[in-house]
Amino acid sequence: MTITKAVAYAVINVITESGKDVSQLSESALNPESFRVRVYSIISGKVRRISVNTIHEFCCATGYTLEEFFARKEFDDLE
C-alpha cells in the first residue's frame, strides 16, 4: 500500500473511531473550512502529497499524537 492510501485509511478509521464527523472535528481547527476541504481531499484520494502539517492538524483535532497516528496498523505494509 502507498503512504497516501495508508494515510487516507488511517484518517477514515480515526474519524470513525472518534464518533464524530469531519465538520465536528474541524471546529477545533484554526481554519475550519480549509481543514474540512483538506480532510475530504485526503479521504477521496484527490491529494497525492499530504503535508505533515496537515496530518499534525488532523491529529490535534482528534487527540492523537503524530507517533500514535503513524503507529496504526494501516502503516504496517507500506510499499
mmCIF file of N, CA, C and O in Angstrom:
data_model
loop_
_atom_site.group_PDB
_atom_site.id
_atom_site.type_symbol
_atom_site.label_atom_id
_atom_site.label_comp_id
_atom_site.label_asym_id
_atom_site.label_seq_id
_atom_site.Cartn_x
_atom_site.Cartn_y
_atom_site.Cartn_z
ATOM 1 N N MET A 1 0.856 -1.172 0.000
ATOM 2 C CA MET A 1 0.000 0.000 0.000
ATOM 3 C C MET A 1 0.905 1.239 0.000
ATOM 4 O O MET A 1 1.940 1.263 0.645
ATOM 5 N N THR A 2 0.462 2.265 -0.692
ATOM 6 C CA THR A 2 1.223 3.513 -0.728
ATOM 7 C C THR A 2 0.985 4.308 0.552
ATOM 8 O O THR A 2 -0.012 4.107 1.244
ATOM 9 N N ILE A 3 1.891 5.205 0.858
ATOM 10 C CA ILE A 3 1.745 6.042 2.052
ATOM 11 C C ILE A 3 0.486 6.897 1.954
ATOM 12 O O ILE A 3 -0.219 7.104 2.950
ATOM 13 N N THR A 4 0.160 7.378 0.762
ATOM 14 C CA THR A 4 -1.026 8.211 0.589
ATOM 15 C C THR A 4 -2.292 7.424 0.932
ATOM 16 O O THR A 4 -3.176 7.929 1.629
ATOM 17 N N LYS A 5 -2.382 6.185 0.451
ATOM 18 C CA LYS A 5 -3.546 5.355 0.763
ATOM 19 C C LYS A 5 -3.582 4.992 2.247
ATOM 20 O O LYS A 5 -4.651 4.962 2.856
ATOM 21 N N ALA A 6 -2.422 4.716 2.814
ATOM 22 C CA ALA A 6 -2.366 4.382 4.237
ATOM 23 C C ALA A 6 -2.843 5.556 5.087
ATOM 24 O O ALA A 6 -3.606 5.363 6.045
ATOM 25 N N VAL A 7 -2.433 6.766 4.733
ATOM 26 C CA VAL A 7 -2.894 7.951 5.464
ATOM 27 C C VAL A 7 -4.404 8.092 5.320
ATOM 28 O O VAL A 7 -5.114 8.348 6.298
ATOM 29 N N ALA A 8 -4.911 7.915 4.110
ATOM 30 C CA ALA A 8 -6.355 8.030 3.885
ATOM 31 C C ALA A 8 -7.123 7.016 4.728
ATOM 32 O O ALA A 8 -8.111 7.367 5.386
ATOM 33 N N TYR A 9 -6.675 5.754 4.733
ATOM 34 C CA TYR A 9 -7.341 4.732 5.533
ATOM 35 C C TYR A 9 -7.255 5.061 7.021
ATOM 36 O O TYR A 9 -8.225 4.892 7.755
ATOM 37 N N ALA A 10 -6.095 5.521 7.464
ATOM 38 C CA ALA A 10 -5.932 5.867 8.875
ATOM 39 C C ALA A 10 -6.853 7.021 9.253
ATOM 40 O O ALA A 10 -7.489 6.997 10.312
ATOM 41 N N VAL A 11 -6.942 8.038 8.391
ATOM 42 C CA VAL A 11 -7.831 9.175 8.652
ATOM 43 C C VAL A 11 -9.279 8.700 8.751
ATOM 44 O O VAL A 11 -10.003 9.063 9.693
ATOM 45 N N ILE A 12 -9.698 7.891 7.816
ATOM 46 C CA ILE A 12 -11.076 7.372 7.828
ATOM 47 C C ILE A 12 -11.334 6.589 9.120
ATOM 48 O O ILE A 12 -12.364 6.778 9.779
ATOM 49 N N ASN A 13 -10.401 5.733 9.498
ATOM 50 C CA ASN A 13 -10.591 4.906 10.686
ATOM 51 C C ASN A 13 -10.579 5.726 11.968
ATOM 52 O O ASN A 13 -11.358 5.466 12.886
ATOM 53 N N VAL A 14 -9.704 6.732 12.037
ATOM 54 C CA VAL A 14 -9.665 7.594 13.223
ATOM 55 C C VAL A 14 -10.971 8.372 13.344
ATOM 56 O O VAL A 14 -11.529 8.501 14.444
ATOM 57 N N ILE A 15 -11.472 8.879 12.236
ATOM 58 C CA ILE A 15 -12.752 9.604 12.253
ATOM 59 C C ILE A 15 -13.866 8.684 12.738
ATOM 60 O O ILE A 15 -14.663 9.052 13.598
ATOM 61 N N THR A 16 -13.900 7.474 12.204
ATOM 62 C CA THR A 16 -14.924 6.509 12.601
ATOM 63 C C THR A 16 -14.826 6.200 14.097
ATOM 64 O O THR A 16 -15.835 6.192 14.805
ATOM 65 N N GLU A 17 -13.612 5.966 14.570
ATOM 66 C CA GLU A 17 -13.404 5.646 15.982
ATOM 67 C C GLU A 17 -13.764 6.815 16.898
ATOM 68 O O GLU A 17 -14.160 6.599 18.045
ATOM 69 N N SER A 18 -13.606 8.031 16.404
ATOM 70 C CA SER A 18 -13.879 9.206 17.240
ATOM 71 C C SER A 18 -15.368 9.404 17.494
ATOM 72 O O SER A 18 -15.756 10.079 18.449
ATOM 73 N N GLY A 19 -16.196 8.838 16.610
ATOM 74 C CA GLY A 19 -17.633 9.011 16.738
ATOM 75 C C GLY A 19 -18.106 10.391 16.304
ATOM 76 O O GLY A 19 -19.248 10.765 16.532
ATOM 77 N N LYS A 20 -17.208 11.148 15.669
ATOM 78 C CA LYS A 20 -17.559 12.477 15.170
ATOM 79 C C LYS A 20 -17.463 12.473 13.661
ATOM 80 O O LYS A 20 -16.914 11.553 13.067
ATOM 81 N N ASP A 21 -17.980 13.520 13.042
ATOM 82 C CA ASP A 21 -17.778 13.663 11.600
ATOM 83 C C ASP A 21 -16.734 14.759 11.362
ATOM 84 O O ASP A 21 -16.265 15.402 12.299
ATOM 85 N N VAL A 22 -16.366 14.941 10.105
ATOM 86 C CA VAL A 22 -15.316 15.896 9.756
ATOM 87 C C VAL A 22 -15.689 17.310 10.189
ATOM 88 O O VAL A 22 -14.851 18.059 10.695
ATOM 89 N N SER A 23 -16.943 17.679 10.042
ATOM 90 C CA SER A 23 -17.384 19.018 10.441
ATOM 91 C C SER A 23 -17.205 19.240 11.935
ATOM 92 O O SER A 23 -16.765 20.301 12.361
ATOM 93 N N GLN A 24 -17.534 18.233 12.723
ATOM 94 C CA GLN A 24 -17.360 18.350 14.169
ATOM 95 C C GLN A 24 -15.885 18.457 14.533
ATOM 96 O O GLN A 24 -15.512 19.238 15.401
ATOM 97 N N LEU A 25 -15.046 17.675 13.872
ATOM 98 C CA LEU A 25 -13.608 17.733 14.147
ATOM 99 C C LEU A 25 -13.017 19.070 13.731
ATOM 100 O O LEU A 25 -12.090 19.574 14.368
ATOM 101 N N SER A 26 -13.547 19.657 12.683
ATOM 102 C CA SER A 26 -12.991 20.908 12.166
ATOM 103 C C SER A 26 -13.233 22.089 13.095
ATOM 104 O O SER A 26 -12.572 23.116 12.972
ATOM 105 N N GLU A 27 -14.169 21.949 14.022
ATOM 106 C CA GLU A 27 -14.472 23.051 14.937
ATOM 107 C C GLU A 27 -13.260 23.489 15.753
ATOM 108 O O GLU A 27 -13.174 24.640 16.155
ATOM 109 N N SER A 28 -12.315 22.577 15.988
ATOM 110 C CA SER A 28 -11.133 22.924 16.766
ATOM 111 C C SER A 28 -9.969 23.414 15.897
ATOM 112 O O SER A 28 -8.933 23.803 16.415
ATOM 113 N N ALA A 29 -10.151 23.393 14.591
ATOM 114 C CA ALA A 29 -9.087 23.823 13.673
ATOM 115 C C ALA A 29 -9.019 25.345 13.588
ATOM 116 O O ALA A 29 -10.017 26.036 13.809
ATOM 117 N N LEU A 30 -7.839 25.852 13.253
ATOM 118 C CA LEU A 30 -7.665 27.299 13.094
ATOM 119 C C LEU A 30 -8.513 27.837 11.956
ATOM 120 O O LEU A 30 -9.079 28.921 12.042
ATOM 121 N N ASN A 31 -8.587 27.082 10.876
ATOM 122 C CA ASN A 31 -9.392 27.461 9.721
ATOM 123 C C ASN A 31 -10.303 26.272 9.396
ATOM 124 O O ASN A 31 -9.927 25.396 8.618
ATOM 125 N N PRO A 32 -11.484 26.238 10.002
ATOM 126 C CA PRO A 32 -12.358 25.059 9.856
ATOM 127 C C PRO A 32 -12.679 24.671 8.421
ATOM 128 O O PRO A 32 -12.660 23.485 8.079
ATOM 129 N N GLU A 33 -12.963 25.637 7.562
ATOM 130 C CA GLU A 33 -13.318 25.313 6.173
ATOM 131 C C GLU A 33 -12.139 24.677 5.449
ATOM 132 O O GLU A 33 -12.291 23.670 4.739
ATOM 133 N N SER A 34 -10.962 25.232 5.607
ATOM 134 C CA SER A 34 -9.766 24.681 4.981
ATOM 135 C C SER A 34 -9.489 23.273 5.510
ATOM 136 O O SER A 34 -9.129 22.370 4.749
ATOM 137 N N PHE A 35 -9.666 23.086 6.799
ATOM 138 C CA PHE A 35 -9.474 21.774 7.414
ATOM 139 C C PHE A 35 -10.406 20.749 6.775
ATOM 140 O O PHE A 35 -9.964 19.668 6.383
ATOM 141 N N ARG A 36 -11.688 21.095 6.670
ATOM 142 C CA ARG A 36 -12.671 20.173 6.069
ATOM 143 C C ARG A 36 -12.270 19.810 4.641
ATOM 144 O O ARG A 36 -12.310 18.639 4.261
ATOM 145 N N VAL A 37 -11.899 20.811 3.853
ATOM 146 C CA VAL A 37 -11.520 20.562 2.452
ATOM 147 C C VAL A 37 -10.318 19.629 2.384
ATOM 148 O O VAL A 37 -10.301 18.673 1.602
ATOM 149 N N ARG A 38 -9.309 19.879 3.217
ATOM 150 C CA ARG A 38 -8.106 19.037 3.188
ATOM 151 C C ARG A 38 -8.414 17.606 3.615
ATOM 152 O O ARG A 38 -7.930 16.656 2.995
ATOM 153 N N VAL A 39 -9.223 17.434 4.648
ATOM 154 C CA VAL A 39 -9.551 16.081 5.111
ATOM 155 C C VAL A 39 -10.369 15.341 4.057
ATOM 156 O O VAL A 39 -10.073 14.182 3.738
ATOM 157 N N TYR A 40 -11.367 15.996 3.483
ATOM 158 C CA TYR A 40 -12.152 15.342 2.427
ATOM 159 C C TYR A 40 -11.286 15.021 1.202
ATOM 160 O O TYR A 40 -11.485 13.991 0.555
ATOM 161 N N SER A 41 -10.311 15.865 0.900
ATOM 162 C CA SER A 41 -9.405 15.597 -0.224
ATOM 163 C C SER A 41 -8.539 14.375 0.051
ATOM 164 O O SER A 41 -8.266 13.583 -0.848
ATOM 165 N N ILE A 42 -8.106 14.220 1.288
ATOM 166 C CA ILE A 42 -7.320 13.039 1.666
ATOM 167 C C ILE A 42 -8.178 11.783 1.539
ATOM 168 O O ILE A 42 -7.771 10.795 0.929
ATOM 169 N N ILE A 43 -9.370 11.832 2.099
ATOM 170 C CA ILE A 43 -10.267 10.673 2.092
ATOM 171 C C ILE A 43 -10.627 10.254 0.669
ATOM 172 O O ILE A 43 -10.670 9.062 0.352
ATOM 173 N N SER A 44 -10.879 11.224 -0.188
ATOM 174 C CA SER A 44 -11.303 10.912 -1.556
ATOM 175 C C SER A 44 -10.147 10.514 -2.467
ATOM 176 O O SER A 44 -10.365 10.055 -3.577
ATOM 177 N N GLY A 45 -8.919 10.687 -2.010
ATOM 178 C CA GLY A 45 -7.760 10.335 -2.830
ATOM 179 C C GLY A 45 -7.354 11.397 -3.826
ATOM 180 O O GLY A 45 -6.547 11.137 -4.717
ATOM 181 N N LYS A 46 -7.909 12.604 -3.701
ATOM 182 C CA LYS A 46 -7.570 13.679 -4.630
ATOM 183 C C LYS A 46 -6.182 14.258 -4.381
ATOM 184 O O LYS A 46 -5.640 14.927 -5.238
ATOM 185 N N VAL A 47 -5.630 13.997 -3.208
ATOM 186 C CA VAL A 47 -4.322 14.538 -2.837
ATOM 187 C C VAL A 47 -3.274 13.450 -3.014
ATOM 188 O O VAL A 47 -3.452 12.331 -2.557
ATOM 189 N N ARG A 48 -2.184 13.791 -3.673
ATOM 190 C CA ARG A 48 -1.113 12.821 -3.866
ATOM 191 C C ARG A 48 -0.012 13.004 -2.836
ATOM 192 O O ARG A 48 0.694 12.072 -2.495
ATOM 193 N N ARG A 49 0.145 14.242 -2.364
ATOM 194 C CA ARG A 49 1.156 14.540 -1.352
ATOM 195 C C ARG A 49 0.472 15.214 -0.173
ATOM 196 O O ARG A 49 -0.142 16.259 -0.326
ATOM 197 N N ILE A 50 0.606 14.605 0.973
ATOM 198 C CA ILE A 50 -0.043 15.112 2.174
ATOM 199 C C ILE A 50 1.047 15.657 3.095
ATOM 200 O O ILE A 50 1.989 14.939 3.430
ATOM 201 N N SER A 51 0.897 16.900 3.502
ATOM 202 C CA SER A 51 1.928 17.506 4.339
ATOM 203 C C SER A 51 1.830 17.005 5.776
ATOM 204 O O SER A 51 0.760 16.644 6.259
ATOM 205 N N VAL A 52 2.958 17.000 6.439
ATOM 206 C CA VAL A 52 2.992 16.635 7.846
ATOM 207 C C VAL A 52 2.189 17.648 8.658
ATOM 208 O O VAL A 52 1.537 17.292 9.637
ATOM 209 N N ASN A 53 2.190 18.898 8.232
ATOM 210 C CA ASN A 53 1.394 19.919 8.929
ATOM 211 C C ASN A 53 -0.093 19.562 8.899
ATOM 212 O O ASN A 53 -0.793 19.738 9.898
ATOM 213 N N THR A 54 -0.575 19.091 7.771
ATOM 214 C CA THR A 54 -1.979 18.696 7.667
ATOM 215 C C THR A 54 -2.271 17.510 8.576
ATOM 216 O O THR A 54 -3.290 17.496 9.283
ATOM 217 N N ILE A 55 -1.388 16.531 8.589
ATOM 218 C CA ILE A 55 -1.577 15.373 9.457
ATOM 219 C C ILE A 55 -1.507 15.806 10.925
ATOM 220 O O ILE A 55 -2.301 15.352 11.753
ATOM 221 N N HIS A 56 -0.593 16.709 11.240
ATOM 222 C CA HIS A 56 -0.485 17.214 12.611
ATOM 223 C C HIS A 56 -1.762 17.924 13.034
ATOM 224 O O HIS A 56 -2.270 17.705 14.143
ATOM 225 N N GLU A 57 -2.309 18.755 12.165
ATOM 226 C CA GLU A 57 -3.559 19.454 12.480
ATOM 227 C C GLU A 57 -4.701 18.448 12.683
ATOM 228 O O GLU A 57 -5.516 18.596 13.600
ATOM 229 N N PHE A 58 -4.738 17.420 11.845
ATOM 230 C CA PHE A 58 -5.745 16.376 11.995
ATOM 231 C C PHE A 58 -5.576 15.666 13.340
ATOM 232 O O PHE A 58 -6.548 15.422 14.054
ATOM 233 N N CYS A 59 -4.341 15.349 13.678
ATOM 234 C CA CYS A 59 -4.073 14.673 14.953
ATOM 235 C C CYS A 59 -4.498 15.542 16.134
ATOM 236 O O CYS A 59 -5.097 15.035 17.092
ATOM 237 N N CYS A 60 -4.215 16.817 16.073
ATOM 238 C CA CYS A 60 -4.634 17.723 17.149
ATOM 239 C C CYS A 60 -6.151 17.721 17.301
ATOM 240 O O CYS A 60 -6.674 17.726 18.418
ATOM 241 N N ALA A 61 -6.855 17.706 16.193
ATOM 242 C CA ALA A 61 -8.326 17.723 16.227
ATOM 243 C C ALA A 61 -8.902 16.426 16.786
ATOM 244 O O ALA A 61 -9.999 16.422 17.341
ATOM 245 N N THR A 62 -8.165 15.335 16.655
ATOM 246 C CA THR A 62 -8.672 14.039 17.101
ATOM 247 C C THR A 62 -8.049 13.566 18.410
ATOM 248 O O THR A 62 -8.423 12.515 18.923
ATOM 249 N N GLY A 63 -7.086 14.329 18.926
ATOM 250 C CA GLY A 63 -6.452 13.952 20.189
ATOM 251 C C GLY A 63 -5.323 12.948 20.054
ATOM 252 O O GLY A 63 -4.881 12.375 21.041
ATOM 253 N N TYR A 64 -4.863 12.727 18.839
ATOM 254 C CA TYR A 64 -3.744 11.823 18.591
ATOM 255 C C TYR A 64 -2.435 12.602 18.570
ATOM 256 O O TYR A 64 -2.413 13.770 18.213
ATOM 257 N N THR A 65 -1.352 11.916 18.909
ATOM 258 C CA THR A 65 -0.027 12.460 18.634
ATOM 259 C C THR A 65 0.385 11.922 17.262
ATOM 260 O O THR A 65 -0.203 10.939 16.770
ATOM 261 N N LEU A 66 1.381 12.535 16.662
ATOM 262 C CA LEU A 66 1.883 12.009 15.386
ATOM 263 C C LEU A 66 2.389 10.581 15.565
ATOM 264 O O LEU A 66 2.173 9.721 14.702
ATOM 265 N N GLU A 67 3.035 10.325 16.680
ATOM 266 C CA GLU A 67 3.550 8.985 16.955
ATOM 267 C C GLU A 67 2.414 7.961 17.006
ATOM 268 O O GLU A 67 2.503 6.886 16.403
ATOM 269 N N GLU A 68 1.323 8.282 17.683
ATOM 270 C CA GLU A 68 0.175 7.379 17.762
ATOM 271 C C GLU A 68 -0.458 7.175 16.386
ATOM 272 O O GLU A 68 -0.831 6.052 16.034
ATOM 273 N N PHE A 69 -0.563 8.255 15.627
ATOM 274 C CA PHE A 69 -1.174 8.162 14.304
ATOM 275 C C PHE A 69 -0.376 7.218 13.405
ATOM 276 O O PHE A 69 -0.931 6.317 12.784
ATOM 277 N N PHE A 70 0.944 7.415 13.356
ATOM 278 C CA PHE A 70 1.765 6.605 12.456
ATOM 279 C C PHE A 70 2.062 5.208 13.001
ATOM 280 O O PHE A 70 2.598 4.374 12.280
ATOM 281 N N ALA A 71 1.679 4.941 14.249
ATOM 282 C CA ALA A 71 1.848 3.599 14.812
ATOM 283 C C ALA A 71 0.659 2.698 14.478
ATOM 284 O O ALA A 71 0.671 1.505 14.790
ATOM 285 N N ARG A 72 -0.337 3.241 13.800
ATOM 286 C CA ARG A 72 -1.529 2.467 13.458
ATOM 287 C C ARG A 72 -1.180 1.346 12.473
ATOM 288 O O ARG A 72 -0.231 1.436 11.709
ATOM 289 N N LYS A 73 -2.012 0.321 12.479
ATOM 290 C CA LYS A 73 -1.782 -0.858 11.627
ATOM 291 C C LYS A 73 -1.815 -0.537 10.140
ATOM 292 O O LYS A 73 -1.236 -1.258 9.337
ATOM 293 N N GLU A 74 -2.482 0.562 9.762
ATOM 294 C CA GLU A 74 -2.555 0.926 8.344
ATOM 295 C C GLU A 74 -1.170 1.173 7.738
ATOM 296 O O GLU A 74 -0.998 1.089 6.526
ATOM 297 N N PHE A 75 -0.178 1.441 8.572
ATOM 298 C CA PHE A 75 1.160 1.747 8.080
ATOM 299 C C PHE A 75 2.112 0.555 8.133
ATOM 300 O O PHE A 75 3.292 0.690 7.831
ATOM 301 N N ASP A 76 1.595 -0.626 8.457
ATOM 302 C CA ASP A 76 2.445 -1.805 8.593
ATOM 303 C C ASP A 76 2.987 -2.339 7.273
ATOM 304 O O ASP A 76 4.073 -2.891 7.229
ATOM 305 N N ASP A 77 2.237 -2.204 6.191
ATOM 306 C CA ASP A 77 2.635 -2.819 4.917
ATOM 307 C C ASP A 77 2.787 -1.779 3.806
ATOM 308 O O ASP A 77 2.162 -1.890 2.753
ATOM 309 N N LEU A 78 3.663 -0.819 4.032
ATOM 310 C CA LEU A 78 3.875 0.222 3.006
ATOM 311 C C LEU A 78 4.781 -0.295 1.903
ATOM 312 O O LEU A 78 5.665 -1.115 2.135
ATOM 313 N N GLU A 79 4.560 0.236 0.711
ATOM 314 C CA GLU A 79 5.405 -0.126 -0.446
ATOM 315 C C GLU A 79 6.733 0.563 -0.323
ATOM 316 O O GLU A 79 6.880 1.645 0.147
#
